[in-house]
Coordinates of C-alpha atoms in Angstrom, one line a residue:
M1384 CA 26.3 -16.1 0.0
V1385 CA 23.4 -14.2 -1.7
G1386 CA 24.8 -10.9 -2.5
P1387 CA 25.2 -11.1 -6.3
F1388 CA 21.5 -12.1 -6.8
F1389 CA 19.9 -10.2 -4.0
N1390 CA 22.3 -7.0 -4.6
R1391 CA 21.3 -3.8 -2.7
G1392 CA 18.7 -5.6 -0.9
L1393 CA 18.0 -4.0 2.5
M1394 CA 19.5 -7.1 4.4
L1395 CA 22.9 -6.4 2.7
L1396 CA 23.1 -2.8 3.5
D1397 CA 24.5 -1.2 6.7
F1398 CA 24.7 1.9 8.8
E1399 CA 23.3 5.1 7.4
E1400 CA 22.5 3.7 3.9
H1401 CA 20.6 0.9 5.8
R1402 CA 18.7 3.3 8.0
H1403 CA 17.8 5.4 5.1
Y1404 CA 16.3 2.5 2.8
R1405 CA 14.6 1.0 5.9
Q1406 CA 12.8 4.4 6.9
I1407 CA 11.4 4.4 3.4
M1408 CA 10.3 0.9 3.0
Q1409 CA 8.5 0.9 6.3
E1410 CA 5.9 2.9 4.6
A1411 CA 5.1 -0.2 2.6
F1412 CA 4.2 -2.0 5.8
T1413 CA 2.2 0.4 7.6
R1414 CA -1.1 -0.8 9.2
P1415 CA -3.5 0.4 6.5
R1416 CA -1.3 -1.3 3.9
L1417 CA -1.0 -4.4 5.8
E1418 CA -4.8 -4.5 6.0
G1419 CA -5.1 -4.2 2.2
Y1420 CA -2.4 -6.9 1.7
T1421 CA -4.7 -9.3 4.1
R1422 CA -7.7 -8.4 2.0
R1423 CA -6.0 -9.3 -1.3
L1424 CA -4.5 -12.5 0.3
S1425 CA -7.5 -14.1 1.9
P1426 CA -9.5 -15.2 -1.1
L1427 CA -6.3 -16.4 -2.9
V1428 CA -5.3 -18.4 0.1
E1429 CA -8.7 -19.9 0.3
R1430 CA -8.9 -20.8 -3.3
G1431 CA -5.5 -22.3 -3.4
I1432 CA -5.7 -24.6 -0.4
A1433 CA -9.3 -25.6 -1.3
G1434 CA -7.8 -26.9 -4.6
W1435 CA -5.6 -29.4 -2.9
S1436 CA -6.2 -33.1 -3.7
P1437 CA -5.3 -34.9 -0.5
D1438 CA -4.1 -38.5 0.1
R1439 CA -2.4 -40.6 2.7
A1440 CA 1.1 -39.4 1.5
F1441 CA 0.4 -35.9 0.5
Q1442 CA 3.8 -33.9 0.3
I1443 CA 2.9 -30.7 2.1
Y1444 CA 6.2 -28.8 1.4
P1445 CA 6.2 -28.7 -2.3
A1446 CA 2.4 -27.9 -2.3
L1447 CA 3.0 -25.1 0.2
K1448 CA 6.0 -23.8 -1.7
S1449 CA 4.2 -23.6 -5.0
H1450 CA 1.1 -21.8 -3.2
T1451 CA 3.1 -19.3 -1.3
L1452 CA 5.1 -18.5 -4.4
D1453 CA 1.9 -17.7 -6.2
L1454 CA 0.7 -15.7 -3.3
A1455 CA 4.0 -13.6 -3.3
T1456 CA 3.6 -13.0 -7.1
E1457 CA 0.0 -11.6 -6.6
V1458 CA 0.6 -9.7 -3.5
F1459 CA 4.0 -8.3 -4.0
M1460 CA 3.8 -7.7 -7.9
G1461 CA -0.1 -7.4 -8.6
G1462 CA -0.5 -10.8 -10.2
A1463 CA -0.1 -11.7 -13.9
E1464 CA -2.4 -9.1 -15.6
Y1465 CA 0.5 -7.4 -17.4
A1466 CA 2.5 -10.6 -17.9
A1467 CA 2.7 -12.6 -21.2
P1468 CA 1.4 -16.3 -21.1
G1469 CA 3.9 -18.5 -19.2
E1470 CA 5.9 -15.5 -18.0
I1471 CA 5.0 -15.7 -14.3
D1472 CA 5.9 -19.4 -14.4
R1473 CA 9.4 -18.3 -15.6
V1474 CA 9.6 -15.5 -13.1
N1475 CA 8.9 -18.1 -10.2
T1476 CA 11.7 -20.4 -11.6
A1477 CA 14.2 -17.6 -11.9
F1478 CA 13.3 -16.6 -8.3
V1479 CA 14.0 -20.0 -7.1
D1480 CA 17.3 -20.4 -9.0
C1481 CA 18.4 -17.1 -7.2
V1482 CA 17.5 -18.5 -3.7
Q1483 CA 19.2 -21.9 -4.5
A1484 CA 22.6 -20.3 -5.6
A1485 CA 23.5 -19.5 -2.1
N1486 CA 25.3 -22.9 -1.7
G1487 CA 26.7 -23.2 -5.1
Y1488 CA 30.1 -24.3 -5.5
V1489 CA 31.1 -23.0 -8.9
R1490 CA 31.0 -19.2 -8.4
V1491 CA 31.9 -17.2 -11.4
T1492 CA 30.4 -13.9 -13.0
A1493 CA 29.9 -15.6 -16.3
P1494 CA 26.5 -17.8 -16.7
V1495 CA 28.3 -21.1 -16.7
P1496 CA 25.8 -23.7 -17.9
F1497 CA 24.6 -26.6 -15.5
T1498 CA 25.6 -24.7 -12.4
K1499 CA 23.4 -23.2 -9.7
W1500 CA 25.5 -19.9 -10.1
G1501 CA 24.8 -20.0 -13.8
R1502 CA 21.1 -20.4 -13.6
A1503 CA 20.8 -17.7 -10.7
T1504 CA 22.9 -15.3 -13.1
R1505 CA 20.2 -15.7 -15.9
G1506 CA 17.3 -15.7 -13.2
R1507 CA 18.5 -12.4 -11.9
R1508 CA 18.6 -10.9 -15.4
L1509 CA 15.1 -12.1 -15.9
L1510 CA 13.8 -10.8 -12.6
E1511 CA 15.2 -7.3 -13.4
E1512 CA 13.8 -7.3 -16.9
F1513 CA 10.5 -8.3 -15.8
L1514 CA 10.3 -5.8 -12.9
R1515 CA 11.6 -2.9 -15.0
R1516 CA 9.1 -3.5 -17.8
H1517 CA 6.1 -3.5 -15.3
L1518 CA 7.3 -0.6 -13.1
P1519 CA 5.8 2.2 -15.2
A1520 CA 2.4 0.6 -15.1
R1521 CA 2.6 0.1 -11.4
R1522 CA 3.4 3.8 -11.0
A1523 CA 0.7 5.0 -13.3
N1524 CA -2.1 2.9 -12.1
P1525 CA -1.2 1.7 -8.5
G1526 CA -3.0 -1.2 -6.9
D1527 CA -3.1 -2.5 -3.4
D1528 CA 0.0 -4.7 -4.1
L1529 CA 3.5 -4.3 -2.6
F1530 CA 5.3 -3.2 -5.8
S1531 CA 2.6 -0.4 -6.3
A1532 CA 3.2 0.8 -2.6
L1533 CA 7.1 0.7 -3.1
C1534 CA 6.7 2.8 -6.2
Q1535 CA 4.5 5.3 -4.4
V1536 CA 6.8 5.5 -1.4
A1537 CA 9.8 6.0 -3.5
D1538 CA 8.3 8.7 -5.5
E1539 CA 7.1 10.5 -2.4
S1540 CA 10.4 10.3 -0.7
G1541 CA 12.7 11.0 -3.6
G1542 CA 15.2 9.0 -1.9
I1543 CA 15.1 5.7 -4.1
D1544 CA 15.4 5.4 -7.8
D1545 CA 14.0 2.8 -10.1
D1546 CA 17.1 0.6 -9.8
D1547 CA 16.7 0.4 -6.1
I1548 CA 12.9 -0.3 -6.3
I1549 CA 13.8 -3.4 -8.5
N1550 CA 16.7 -4.4 -6.1
Q1551 CA 14.4 -4.2 -3.0
M1552 CA 11.4 -6.0 -4.8
I1553 CA 13.7 -8.9 -5.6
F1554 CA 15.0 -9.0 -1.9
L1555 CA 11.5 -8.8 -0.5
L1556 CA 10.5 -11.8 -2.7
M1557 CA 13.4 -13.7 -1.3
A1558 CA 12.9 -12.7 2.2
A1559 CA 9.2 -13.5 2.2
H1560 CA 8.8 -16.7 0.2
D1561 CA 10.9 -19.4 1.4
T1562 CA 10.5 -18.2 5.1
T1563 CA 6.8 -18.4 4.9
T1564 CA 6.9 -21.8 3.4
S1565 CA 9.2 -23.1 5.9
T1566 CA 7.0 -21.6 8.9
V1567 CA 3.7 -23.2 7.7
T1568 CA 5.5 -26.5 7.0
S1569 CA 6.9 -26.6 10.5
M1570 CA 3.4 -25.8 12.0
V1571 CA 1.8 -28.6 9.9
Y1572 CA 4.4 -31.1 10.9
E1573 CA 3.9 -30.2 14.7
L1574 CA 0.2 -30.1 14.7
G1575 CA 0.2 -33.4 12.7
R1576 CA 1.9 -34.8 15.9
D1577 CA -0.4 -33.1 18.4
L1578 CA -3.8 -33.5 17.4
E1579 CA -5.1 -31.9 20.6
W1580 CA -3.5 -28.5 19.7
Q1581 CA -4.6 -29.0 16.1
E1582 CA -8.2 -29.5 17.0
R1583 CA -7.9 -26.4 19.4
L1584 CA -6.9 -24.0 16.6
R1585 CA -9.4 -25.6 14.2
R1586 CA -12.2 -24.5 16.5
Q1587 CA -11.2 -21.0 16.5
C1588 CA -10.4 -20.8 12.8
L1589 CA -13.8 -22.2 11.9
E1590 CA -15.3 -19.2 13.7
L1591 CA -13.3 -16.7 11.5
G1592 CA -14.6 -18.1 8.2
P1593 CA -12.8 -18.0 4.8
D1594 CA -11.8 -14.3 4.8
P1595 CA -10.5 -13.1 8.1
T1596 CA -9.2 -9.6 8.6
L1597 CA -5.9 -8.6 10.1
A1598 CA -7.5 -7.6 13.3
E1599 CA -9.3 -11.0 13.5
L1600 CA -6.2 -12.9 13.0
E1601 CA -4.4 -11.0 15.7
E1602 CA -7.2 -11.9 18.2
L1603 CA -6.4 -15.5 17.9
P1604 CA -3.7 -15.9 20.7
D1605 CA -3.4 -19.7 20.3
L1606 CA -2.5 -19.4 16.6
A1607 CA 0.2 -17.0 17.6
L1608 CA 1.5 -19.3 20.4
V1609 CA 1.8 -22.2 17.9
M1610 CA 3.5 -20.2 15.3
K1611 CA 6.0 -18.9 17.9
E1612 CA 6.8 -22.3 19.0
A1613 CA 7.1 -23.7 15.6
L1614 CA 9.5 -20.8 14.8
R1615 CA 11.6 -21.5 17.8
L1616 CA 11.9 -25.4 17.1
H1617 CA 12.5 -24.9 13.4
P1618 CA 13.7 -21.5 12.6
P1619 CA 13.6 -20.7 8.8
V1620 CA 17.1 -19.1 8.9
P1621 CA 19.1 -21.3 11.3
V1622 CA 22.1 -19.2 11.0
L1623 CA 22.7 -15.5 10.4
A1624 CA 25.9 -14.5 8.8
R1625 CA 27.6 -11.4 10.2
K1626 CA 31.1 -9.6 10.1
T1627 CA 32.5 -7.7 13.0
V1628 CA 32.9 -4.0 12.3
K1629 CA 35.3 -3.3 15.2
D1630 CA 37.6 -5.4 17.6
T1631 CA 35.5 -6.7 20.3
E1632 CA 35.4 -9.6 22.9
I1633 CA 32.4 -12.0 23.6
L1634 CA 32.6 -14.4 26.7
G1635 CA 36.2 -13.8 27.0
V1636 CA 37.1 -14.6 23.4
E1637 CA 38.7 -11.7 21.4
I1638 CA 37.3 -11.2 17.8
P1639 CA 39.1 -8.8 15.5
A1640 CA 37.4 -6.3 13.2
G1641 CA 36.7 -7.7 9.8
R1642 CA 36.1 -11.3 11.0
L1643 CA 33.2 -13.3 9.5
T1644 CA 31.2 -14.8 12.3
S1645 CA 27.6 -16.4 12.5
V1646 CA 24.7 -16.1 15.0
M1647 CA 22.8 -19.4 15.5
P1648 CA 19.0 -19.1 16.4
L1649 CA 18.8 -23.0 16.0
L1650 CA 21.1 -23.2 18.8
S1651 CA 19.9 -20.6 21.0
H1652 CA 16.3 -21.7 20.7
H1653 CA 17.3 -25.1 22.1
L1654 CA 19.4 -24.1 25.1
P1655 CA 17.9 -25.5 28.4
E1656 CA 19.2 -22.2 30.4
Y1657 CA 16.6 -20.5 28.5
W1658 CA 13.8 -22.9 27.6
T1659 CA 12.1 -25.7 29.8
D1660 CA 12.3 -28.9 28.1
P1661 CA 13.6 -27.3 24.8
E1662 CA 13.1 -30.3 22.6
I1663 CA 9.2 -30.6 23.4
F1664 CA 6.5 -28.8 21.4
D1665 CA 5.0 -26.7 24.1
P1666 CA 3.2 -23.6 22.8
E1667 CA 2.1 -22.4 26.2
R1668 CA 5.7 -21.6 26.9
F1669 CA 5.0 -18.0 25.1
S1670 CA 1.8 -17.7 27.2
E1671 CA 1.6 -14.4 29.3
E1672 CA 1.9 -16.5 32.4
R1673 CA 5.2 -18.0 31.3
R1674 CA 6.9 -15.9 28.4
E1675 CA 10.0 -18.1 28.3
D1676 CA 11.1 -16.0 25.4
K1677 CA 11.8 -13.3 27.9
S1678 CA 14.6 -15.2 29.6
H1679 CA 17.2 -13.4 27.3
R1680 CA 16.9 -10.5 25.0
F1681 CA 17.9 -12.8 22.1
A1682 CA 16.5 -16.1 23.5
W1683 CA 14.0 -16.2 20.6
E1684 CA 15.1 -14.5 17.3
P1685 CA 13.6 -16.2 14.2
F1686 CA 13.4 -12.7 12.6
G1687 CA 16.9 -11.7 13.7
G1688 CA 17.4 -8.6 16.0
G1689 CA 18.7 -5.2 16.4
V1690 CA 18.6 -2.7 13.5
H1691 CA 18.5 -5.5 10.9
K1692 CA 15.3 -7.2 12.5
C1693 CA 13.0 -8.4 9.8
L1694 CA 11.1 -5.5 8.2
G1695 CA 8.3 -7.7 7.0
M1696 CA 7.8 -9.6 10.3
I1697 CA 4.1 -8.7 10.7
F1698 CA 3.4 -9.4 7.0
A1699 CA 5.1 -12.9 7.3
N1700 CA 3.1 -13.6 10.5
L1701 CA -0.3 -12.6 8.8
E1702 CA 0.5 -14.6 5.7
S1703 CA 1.5 -17.7 7.7
K1704 CA -1.7 -17.4 9.8
L1705 CA -4.0 -17.0 6.8
V1706 CA -2.4 -20.3 5.0
L1707 CA -2.6 -22.4 8.2
S1708 CA -6.1 -21.3 9.0
A1709 CA -7.3 -22.2 5.6
I1710 CA -5.6 -25.7 5.9
L1711 CA -7.3 -26.1 9.1
R1712 CA -10.7 -25.3 8.0
H1713 CA -10.4 -27.7 5.0
F1714 CA -8.4 -30.6 6.2
E1715 CA -7.4 -32.9 9.1
W1716 CA -4.0 -34.5 9.1
S1717 CA -1.6 -36.6 11.1
V1718 CA 2.0 -37.4 11.1
P1719 CA 3.6 -40.5 12.8
L1720 CA 5.3 -39.6 16.1
D1721 CA 8.3 -41.5 15.4
Y1722 CA 8.9 -39.6 11.9
E1723 CA 11.6 -37.0 11.6
P1724 CA 11.9 -35.3 8.1
P1725 CA 15.3 -35.6 6.5
M1726 CA 16.5 -32.1 6.1
K1727 CA 18.3 -30.7 3.0
N1728 CA 20.1 -27.2 2.9
D1729 CA 20.0 -26.3 -0.7
S1730 CA 18.8 -22.9 0.3
L1731 CA 17.0 -22.7 3.6
P1732 CA 16.5 -26.0 5.4
Y1733 CA 13.7 -28.0 3.8
P1734 CA 12.3 -31.6 4.1
A1735 CA 13.9 -33.7 1.4
D1736 CA 11.0 -36.0 1.2
G1737 CA 8.6 -33.3 0.9
L1738 CA 7.2 -34.0 4.4
P1739 CA 4.4 -36.6 3.7
V1740 CA 1.2 -36.3 5.8
H1741 CA -2.0 -38.1 6.0
L1742 CA -4.3 -35.2 4.7
R1743 CA -8.0 -35.8 4.8
P1744 CA -10.7 -33.5 3.8
R1745 CA -13.2 -32.2 6.4
T1746 CA -16.9 -32.6 5.6
R1747 CA -17.7 -29.1 6.5
V1748 CA -15.5 -26.0 6.1
H1749 CA -17.5 -23.1 7.5
A1750 CA -18.8 -22.9 11.0
A1751 CA -22.6 -23.2 11.6

């Protein structure tokens, strides 16, 4: 579905090759590096969210999509200091084109005009050229962005060349951007319908101020509960594509080797045998007293599981928490209880109407 445009990305590797690259790339997500990403993200998140102009029908999804793509460009690639005027916008467009090609109907290697596949082919080429051109500067003058970290790790390990640095960067941009947008959108939707939980989180986030550290974010258990519940109800990746590597049997059904299969978090996250009132927004189900996610090893799997479990899970969590905490400090909002967003599936599921919310500025942003 995404292979041609995220070729050689970690998600698409298997067995020893996958283990080799995963071990190398884990060094880009160590605790000190995550703390550095948080420091870089905090002022960018604050500035971006503070610049919103709210109204009674503010479309939260496109606003978040634009903001998180800007964050990914800054934190993953070090921003636009080396880019020509307008180049970052073209990079962002190329990236979106690659993601949306997943459900394209016309699939040929030639860049056929007016097709998703054609736009993605051109987009992939632009991303490769952009990253290859900036790679020497990131290697010579590394910053605290992920591109610099990956260059350093690759050079120290000797086990990854420039082509694969570029492949992994493109994959990481894909893995981090749309999923974070989806996660925060879901949290905004649910908190817009549950004003008690919204205010409960706001009080805690106001105590943090505009530049929380990674450790401070981790000390907000309620924020984690809400994020887990939003991911349960609305997993950003509702279906995982897999292929059997040997003959096997599941629940009495024989599945031969080489068969395409799917794992469906969207289904398992709503099964009543694992979850109490599974259609209800209930963050407390993840509290230490209840831990309904422990009902089965894979009852809750928004980040996948096993050896392919999301490498950037902690990074995705901290970015989502930073963005939501900034929204809570700056705004109040509500969503009608009878409103359900119409979902589209051009890439990952997203609200076709942009998810309009009644967004209102708060009179005070910082705690006394």
